[in-house]
Every structure is written in structure tokens, then in C-alpha cells.
Amino acid sequence: MKIKSLKSLIKNGNEEPQFPELSNVQDIELKKQDISSQYDQNIAIFKSIFSFPKNTDIKVREFTIRSLNRRAFIIFISTMVDIKNVQESILEKLIENQHPSGKIQDIVSYPMEKTASNIGEITEFICAGVTALFVDGDQKCYIFETTKTRGRSIEKTDNEIILKGAKESFNEKVVDNIALLRKKIKNENLIVEAKIITKRSKNDVFLVYEKDLVNDELLKKIKERLDSIDSDKILDLSILEQHLEERPRSLFPTILYTERPDRAASFIEEGHIILLMSNSPSCLIMPATFWSLIHSPEDHYLRAPYGNFIRILRFVALFVAAFTSPLYVAITNYHVGMIPPDLLMAIAGTRERVPFPSIIEILMMEIAFELIREAGLRVPSPIGPTIGIVGALILGQAAVQANIISPIVIIVIALSGLSSFIISDISMNFAIRLARFLFIFTAGFLGIYGATAFFMASLFYLVSLKSFGIPYFAPMTPHSISSKDLIVRHVPFKERFRPGYLKPKDMVRQRKG
């Protein structure tokens, strides 16, 4: 009988199973209603909604407003509010006031954000850390902004480390993050727009952009993507990123993730849109191109020759990280004629006692290197670097002495692994590391021809990627007007235009004159 009743909940056809909400149907219907003017009914409703007194951090304080001779109560979550402000600015004012007044606004000096009457809306406010005041006879609730969440202070970035430039980083308090952006962009056109994206957790996402720059169609597309999300909880921007991407299973990211307010501000002033979220010490920048994922904020803080040197070094490191191991496998297996005779004899001498083919050697050491890298990140920080250094030295030396690995493989793996560290973006770093394994397999089966064919197929795939309608390799292909900040950047006063692929309302960044 139970199986039959469960099957009846599933719709026929190819549609996904649809299960009705059974856990709190009464609460859902209740939240659609407005509060009553009767004191006893209101206090009973909200005690029931918040499971008071079972819920230990929910506080309900009943009292009498002497000047009005009316009963009232406040309800708040003690772990999310500034209790001292609630006591001094709200409770004491209402209880001790002796001057007759018909308005709560004339009694309480605490800034009042708004009034509300819908039960569901009031519940959301209380869950966000505000204090709600209910007065007997009033059909509206008074909302006081008393939120005081605990969190880290503004610190240095952990992942995007630079030597020259701002050192500030986002933290878990979205108010601080918005303030950091406001401090850098002192412009009345900077818009901070809030949207609720989840049903049960009621998580807020803040869209930040400049209204006199951003393209309206792009903004509309991002809002539609946010509105299309159907989820009960999204607790972090990293999870939201996976909901927003057009190809979430793609190896390459299409949204830029950064911890740096200065980097976010520079993208906003080009016409991009960023997303902030409570409890996330970062932001998402949309849309993102391949070039923005490869660039580092330090490229612009350094003088043009120094910044270009670091940038070219990073592009070289990208190819070294992706192709060094595959080329070694391809040449030693299929193209030994490409190696000079002296070098060939040296390689053959080191591999004389090694029992494995070169592809097995490379795969064993690549996996060992990845294990050491992840172990160094996950263990406690005082011993993390020690594990990485000692583990690599001991493992490499022991493998060579045991004739399991040839010495040249250690050099190849070390060069490939070190080059991957130069790519600062976490997602792009993972993409290159995973792509390297695919290149190793193709080189092992078909040599340089296989690796080249796979590289060409990868380029075709990357060109097909889009980030909210923007081609992945813009403005190189398709070509569009920009400051030409791709591989080599110009000196600052030559960067006249904003990215044309964004179609901003103001294309010219700085005018001649």
C-alpha cells in the first residue's frame, strides 16, 4: 500500500518526480497571512513558529509600554543581535518613557528600518538578526536593525598573494565586503542589489555593478539565471557558482572567483557584475574570459616591463605545466630520433634497470606529486611545508635508488609541478593539472601526433565556451575593441577603452586631451 501511494506522487512521462511539501504545510499557509491586532494571538503564533522555549537562543520579552498603557513583546535571536543595543535603545525607552505619545517612532530612538504585517516576511527578518516589536492593538510589526554577527576582521588574502598592491581581503561578513568596495568606488552609480535565491535557507545574494556602465541585457540575463535556481539551500558562493555556470561539468571555469576587493572593483569599473554572499569570503565576477582567469592583479601594480615579464612567464609556465610530461612520454616512446645522440645515451643509461615503460613512470610520479601537494595543504599549517619538502625528497630519492624511476623523470615532474603553482586562479589551476593527465594518455598512445590532435580539439572546445553569452577568448576571437590587455599590456595611459565584448554604456575609459 505504501509503495502504491509513493508511486502516485510521481508524475507520468519523462518529467522528474514531484513530491509535495509534507513537513510543514500548516506553517507555509500561516506565513502567507498577516498578523492580528490581538496580542495573545500574535505571541502564540511566533512562539509556535520559532519553537519557543525549546529553541534556546530565541528570546521573547513581554512588557508594558507605560506611556501608552498597552502590552507589547519583542522577539529576537540572541546569538545574532546586539543585546546591549536592544536593552538600552528599545526596551528601556519603551518601558521608562513617561510622555504620552501615540507613535512608537516618537518613543524609540533606535533607527527603525521599516514596519511589516506579513507573518512570513517578519519571520525572515527575525531569522536575519533583526528585533521585532509587537504592540497590542497594532496590525503591524516594528522592525529594528539590531544585527551583530561575529566573524573575522579584514585580513590578508590566503590564495591570491601579491608583493605590491593592496593587502585587504574579503571576509565572511557581507556588510564589510560591501564597505570595502564602497571605499574603492566612491560613486553614486554603484548599485548593491539584493535577491533571495533559496526557499528554505533564505540566503541573500548581492549583485554589485555600476548602473551607468553595465549592459542591461547582461544584467537581465544574470538575474534570470539567479531566478531560475530551484534549491532549498546554497550556503556559499562556490556552490552558487556551480548553479550559474552554463556547463558545470566543463573542465574549464567560466566564472572568476576572487578574494580581493581591489580586483573586484577594477572589474566593476569595466562593466562587469559581481556577486557577494553572506558567509563567503570572496566574490564571483561575471562574465569571465580565459584572459581574466590567467591574469593576476599584480600585473597592473608593477611597472609595465616588470608586469609583462611576470605575465609572459606565467603563460610559459602554463604550457610547461601542461606539456612537459606528455612530450617526455611521446619522445621516449615514439620519437627517439628527435633526441640528440649524447642525450639519448644518457636517458637510455638511466632507464636501463627501470622495469616500467615511461608512461607508467610519469603517471606514478604525477600521482605521487599530487598526493604530496594535497597532503601539504590539508595537514596543520606548521607541518604542512615540512611534509611537502621531506615527502618529495625522500620519495624521489628512494624511488631512484630502488631503480623504480629514472632520474630524468624526477626533473620532468618537478618542472611540471612547479610551473603549475604560478597559475593563481584555483579553478584554472585544477583545469591545467587535470588536462595534463589527458595529454599524457594521448601522448602515450599516439605520440606527439596524439597530443597535437588533442590540443587542437581542446582549442575548438575552448572557443565554443561562453560565459553569459560572452565568448571565452574575447576580445581576441571574436575580435572587439578593448585596451588590448591580453598577453602583453600597455602602459596605463594607453589603455583607453573598456572591453567591447561587454557592450558597456561608456566605452571610453580615458579620453585624449
CSV table of N, CA and C in Angstrom, one decimal, residues 250-323:
chain,number,residue,atom,x,y,z
A,250,SER,N,32.1,21.1,-17.2
A,250,SER,CA,33.3,21.5,-18.1
A,250,SER,C,34.5,21.5,-17.2
A,251,LEU,N,35.7,21.2,-17.8
A,251,LEU,CA,36.9,21.2,-17.1
A,251,LEU,C,37.4,22.7,-16.8
A,252,PHE,N,37.0,23.6,-17.7
A,252,PHE,CA,37.5,25.0,-17.6
A,252,PHE,C,36.4,25.9,-17.0
A,253,PRO,N,36.8,26.7,-16.0
A,253,PRO,CA,35.8,27.6,-15.4
A,253,PRO,C,35.3,28.7,-16.3
A,254,THR,N,34.1,29.2,-16.1
A,254,THR,CA,33.6,30.3,-16.9
A,254,THR,C,33.2,31.5,-15.9
A,255,ILE,N,33.4,31.4,-14.7
A,255,ILE,CA,33.2,32.4,-13.7
A,255,ILE,C,34.4,32.7,-12.9
A,256,LEU,N,34.8,33.9,-12.7
A,256,LEU,CA,36.0,34.2,-11.9
A,256,LEU,C,35.7,34.4,-10.5
A,257,TYR,N,36.5,33.7,-9.7
A,257,TYR,CA,36.4,33.7,-8.2
A,257,TYR,C,37.6,34.4,-7.6
A,258,THR,N,37.3,35.4,-6.8
A,258,THR,CA,38.4,36.2,-6.2
A,258,THR,C,38.2,36.6,-4.8
A,259,GLU,N,39.2,36.7,-4.0
A,259,GLU,CA,39.1,37.1,-2.6
A,259,GLU,C,39.5,38.6,-2.4
A,260,ARG,N,39.9,39.2,-3.5
A,260,ARG,CA,40.5,40.6,-3.4
A,260,ARG,C,39.5,41.7,-3.8
A,261,PRO,N,39.2,42.6,-2.9
A,261,PRO,CA,38.3,43.7,-3.2
A,261,PRO,C,38.8,44.6,-4.3
A,262,ASP,N,40.1,44.8,-4.4
A,262,ASP,CA,40.7,45.7,-5.4
A,262,ASP,C,40.5,45.1,-6.8
A,263,ARG,N,40.6,43.8,-6.9
A,263,ARG,CA,40.4,43.2,-8.2
A,263,ARG,C,38.9,43.2,-8.6
A,264,ALA,N,38.0,43.0,-7.6
A,264,ALA,CA,36.6,43.1,-7.9
A,264,ALA,C,36.2,44.5,-8.3
A,265,ALA,N,36.8,45.5,-7.7
A,265,ALA,CA,36.5,46.9,-8.0
A,265,ALA,C,36.9,47.2,-9.4
A,266,SER,N,38.1,46.7,-9.8
A,266,SER,CA,38.6,47.0,-11.2
A,266,SER,C,37.7,46.4,-12.2
A,267,PHE,N,37.1,45.2,-12.0
A,267,PHE,CA,36.2,44.6,-12.9
A,267,PHE,C,34.9,45.3,-13.0
A,268,ILE,N,34.4,45.8,-11.8
A,268,ILE,CA,33.2,46.6,-11.8
A,268,ILE,C,33.3,47.8,-12.7
A,269,GLU,N,34.4,48.5,-12.6
A,269,GLU,CA,34.6,49.7,-13.4
A,269,GLU,C,34.9,49.5,-14.8
A,270,GLU,N,35.0,48.2,-15.2
A,270,GLU,CA,35.0,47.9,-16.7
A,270,GLU,C,33.6,47.5,-17.2
A,271,GLY,N,32.6,47.3,-16.3
A,271,GLY,CA,31.3,47.0,-16.7
A,271,GLY,C,30.9,45.6,-16.3
A,272,HIS,N,31.7,44.9,-15.5
A,272,HIS,CA,31.3,43.5,-15.1
A,272,HIS,C,30.3,43.6,-13.9
A,273,ILE,N,29.7,42.5,-13.6
A,273,ILE,CA,28.8,42.4,-12.4
A,273,ILE,C,29.4,41.4,-11.5
A,274,ILE,N,29.4,41.7,-10.2
A,274,ILE,CA,30.0,40.8,-9.2
A,274,ILE,C,28.9,40.3,-8.2
A,275,LEU,N,29.0,39.2,-7.7
A,275,LEU,CA,28.1,38.6,-6.7
A,275,LEU,C,28.8,38.5,-5.3
A,276,LEU,N,28.1,38.9,-4.3
A,276,LEU,CA,28.6,38.8,-2.9
A,276,LEU,C,27.5,38.0,-2.2
A,277,MET,N,27.9,37.3,-1.1
A,277,MET,CA,27.0,36.5,-0.3
A,277,MET,C,27.5,36.4,1.1
A,278,SER,N,26.6,36.4,2.1
A,278,SER,CA,27.0,36.2,3.5
A,278,SER,C,27.7,34.9,3.7
A,279,ASN,N,28.6,34.9,4.6
A,279,ASN,CA,29.4,33.7,4.9
A,279,ASN,C,30.4,33.3,3.9
A,280,SER,N,30.6,34.1,2.8
A,280,SER,CA,31.6,33.7,1.8
A,280,SER,C,32.7,34.8,1.7
A,281,PRO,N,33.9,34.5,2.0
A,281,PRO,CA,35.0,35.4,2.0
A,281,PRO,C,35.5,35.7,0.6
A,282,SER,N,34.7,35.9,-0.4
A,282,SER,CA,35.1,36.0,-1.8
A,282,SER,C,33.9,36.7,-2.6
A,283,CYS,N,34.1,36.8,-3.9
A,283,CYS,CA,33.1,37.2,-4.8
A,283,CYS,C,33.2,36.5,-6.1
A,284,LEU,N,32.1,36.5,-6.9
A,284,LEU,CA,32.1,36.0,-8.2
A,284,LEU,C,32.0,37.1,-9.2
A,285,ILE,N,32.9,37.1,-10.2
A,285,ILE,CA,32.9,38.1,-11.2
A,285,ILE,C,32.4,37.5,-12.5
A,286,MET,N,31.4,38.2,-13.1
A,286,MET,CA,30.7,37.7,-14.3
A,286,MET,C,30.6,38.8,-15.3
A,287,PRO,N,30.7,38.5,-16.6
A,287,PRO,CA,31.3,37.2,-17.2
A,287,PRO,C,32.8,37.2,-17.0
A,288,ALA,N,33.4,36.0,-17.2
A,288,ALA,CA,34.8,35.8,-17.2
A,288,ALA,C,35.3,35.2,-18.5
A,289,THR,N,36.5,35.7,-18.9
A,289,THR,CA,37.1,35.1,-20.1
A,289,THR,C,38.4,34.4,-19.7
A,290,PHE,N,39.0,33.7,-20.7
A,290,PHE,CA,40.2,32.9,-20.4
A,290,PHE,C,41.3,33.9,-19.9
A,291,TRP,N,41.4,35.1,-20.5
A,291,TRP,CA,42.4,36.0,-20.2
A,291,TRP,C,42.3,36.5,-18.7
A,292,SER,N,41.1,36.8,-18.3
A,292,SER,CA,40.9,37.3,-16.9
A,292,SER,C,41.3,36.2,-15.9
A,293,LEU,N,41.1,34.9,-16.3
A,293,LEU,CA,41.4,33.8,-15.4
A,293,LEU,C,42.9,33.6,-15.3
A,294,ILE,N,43.7,34.0,-16.3
A,294,ILE,CA,45.1,33.8,-16.3
A,294,ILE,C,45.8,35.0,-15.7
A,295,HIS,N,45.2,36.2,-15.8
A,295,HIS,CA,45.9,37.4,-15.3
A,295,HIS,C,45.9,37.4,-13.8
A,296,SER,N,46.8,38.2,-13.3
A,296,SER,CA,46.9,38.4,-11.8
A,296,SER,C,46.8,39.9,-11.5
A,297,PRO,N,46.2,40.3,-10.4
A,297,PRO,CA,46.1,41.7,-10.1
A,297,PRO,C,47.5,42.4,-10.0
A,298,GLU,N,48.5,41.7,-9.7
A,298,GLU,CA,49.9,42.2,-9.6
A,298,GLU,C,50.4,42.7,-10.9
A,299,ASP,N,49.9,42.2,-12.0
A,299,ASP,CA,50.4,42.6,-13.3
A,299,ASP,C,50.2,44.1,-13.5
A,300,HIS,N,49.2,44.7,-12.9
A,300,HIS,CA,48.9,46.1,-13.1
A,300,HIS,C,49.6,47.0,-12.0
A,301,TYR,N,49.9,46.4,-10.9
A,301,TYR,CA,50.6,47.1,-9.8
A,301,TYR,C,52.0,47.3,-10.2
A,302,LEU,N,52.6,46.4,-10.9
A,302,LEU,CA,54.0,46.5,-11.3
A,302,LEU,C,54.1,47.4,-12.5
A,303,ARG,N,55.3,48.1,-12.7
A,303,ARG,CA,55.5,48.8,-13.9
A,303,ARG,C,55.4,47.9,-15.1
A,304,ALA,N,55.1,48.5,-16.3
A,304,ALA,CA,54.7,47.7,-17.5
A,304,ALA,C,55.8,46.6,-17.9
A,305,PRO,N,57.1,47.0,-17.9
A,305,PRO,CA,58.1,45.9,-18.2
A,305,PRO,C,58.1,44.8,-17.2
A,306,TYR,N,58.0,45.1,-15.9
A,306,TYR,CA,58.1,44.0,-14.9
A,306,TYR,C,56.8,43.2,-15.0
A,307,GLY,N,55.6,43.9,-15.1
A,307,GLY,CA,54.4,43.2,-15.2
A,307,GLY,C,54.3,42.3,-16.4
A,308,ASN,N,54.8,42.7,-17.5
A,308,ASN,CA,54.8,41.9,-18.7
A,308,ASN,C,55.7,40.7,-18.6
A,309,PHE,N,56.9,40.9,-18.0
A,309,PHE,CA,57.8,39.8,-17.7
A,309,PHE,C,57.1,38.7,-16.9
A,310,ILE,N,56.4,39.1,-15.8
A,310,ILE,CA,55.7,38.1,-15.0
A,310,ILE,C,54.6,37.4,-15.8
A,311,ARG,N,53.9,38.2,-16.6
A,311,ARG,CA,52.8,37.6,-17.3
A,311,ARG,C,53.3,36.7,-18.4
A,312,ILE,N,54.3,37.0,-19.1
A,312,ILE,CA,54.9,36.1,-20.1
A,312,ILE,C,55.4,34.8,-19.5
A,313,LEU,N,56.0,35.0,-18.3
A,313,LEU,CA,56.5,33.8,-17.5
A,313,LEU,C,55.3,32.9,-17.1
A,314,ARG,N,54.2,33.5,-16.8
A,314,ARG,CA,53.0,32.7,-16.4
A,314,ARG,C,52.5,32.0,-17.6
A,315,PHE,N,52.5,32.6,-18.8
A,315,PHE,CA,52.0,31.9,-20.0
A,315,PHE,C,52.9,30.7,-20.4
A,316,VAL,N,54.2,31.0,-20.2
A,316,VAL,CA,55.2,29.9,-20.5
A,316,VAL,C,55.0,28.8,-19.5
A,317,ALA,N,54.8,29.1,-18.2
A,317,ALA,CA,54.6,28.1,-17.2
A,317,ALA,C,53.3,27.3,-17.5
A,318,LEU,N,52.3,27.9,-18.0
A,318,LEU,CA,51.1,27.2,-18.4
A,318,LEU,C,51.4,26.1,-19.4
A,319,PHE,N,52.2,26.4,-20.4
A,319,PHE,CA,52.5,25.4,-21.4
A,319,PHE,C,53.4,24.3,-20.8
A,320,VAL,N,54.4,24.8,-20.0
A,320,VAL,CA,55.3,23.8,-19.4
A,320,VAL,C,54.5,22.8,-18.5
A,321,ALA,N,53.6,23.4,-17.7
A,321,ALA,CA,52.8,22.5,-16.8
A,321,ALA,C,52.0,21.5,-17.6
A,322,ALA,N,51.5,21.9,-18.7
A,322,ALA,CA,50.5,21.1,-19.5
A,322,ALA,C,51.3,20.1,-20.4
A,323,PHE,N,52.5,20.4,-20.9
A,323,PHE,CA,53.1,19.6,-22.0
A,323,PHE,C,54.4,19.0,-21.7
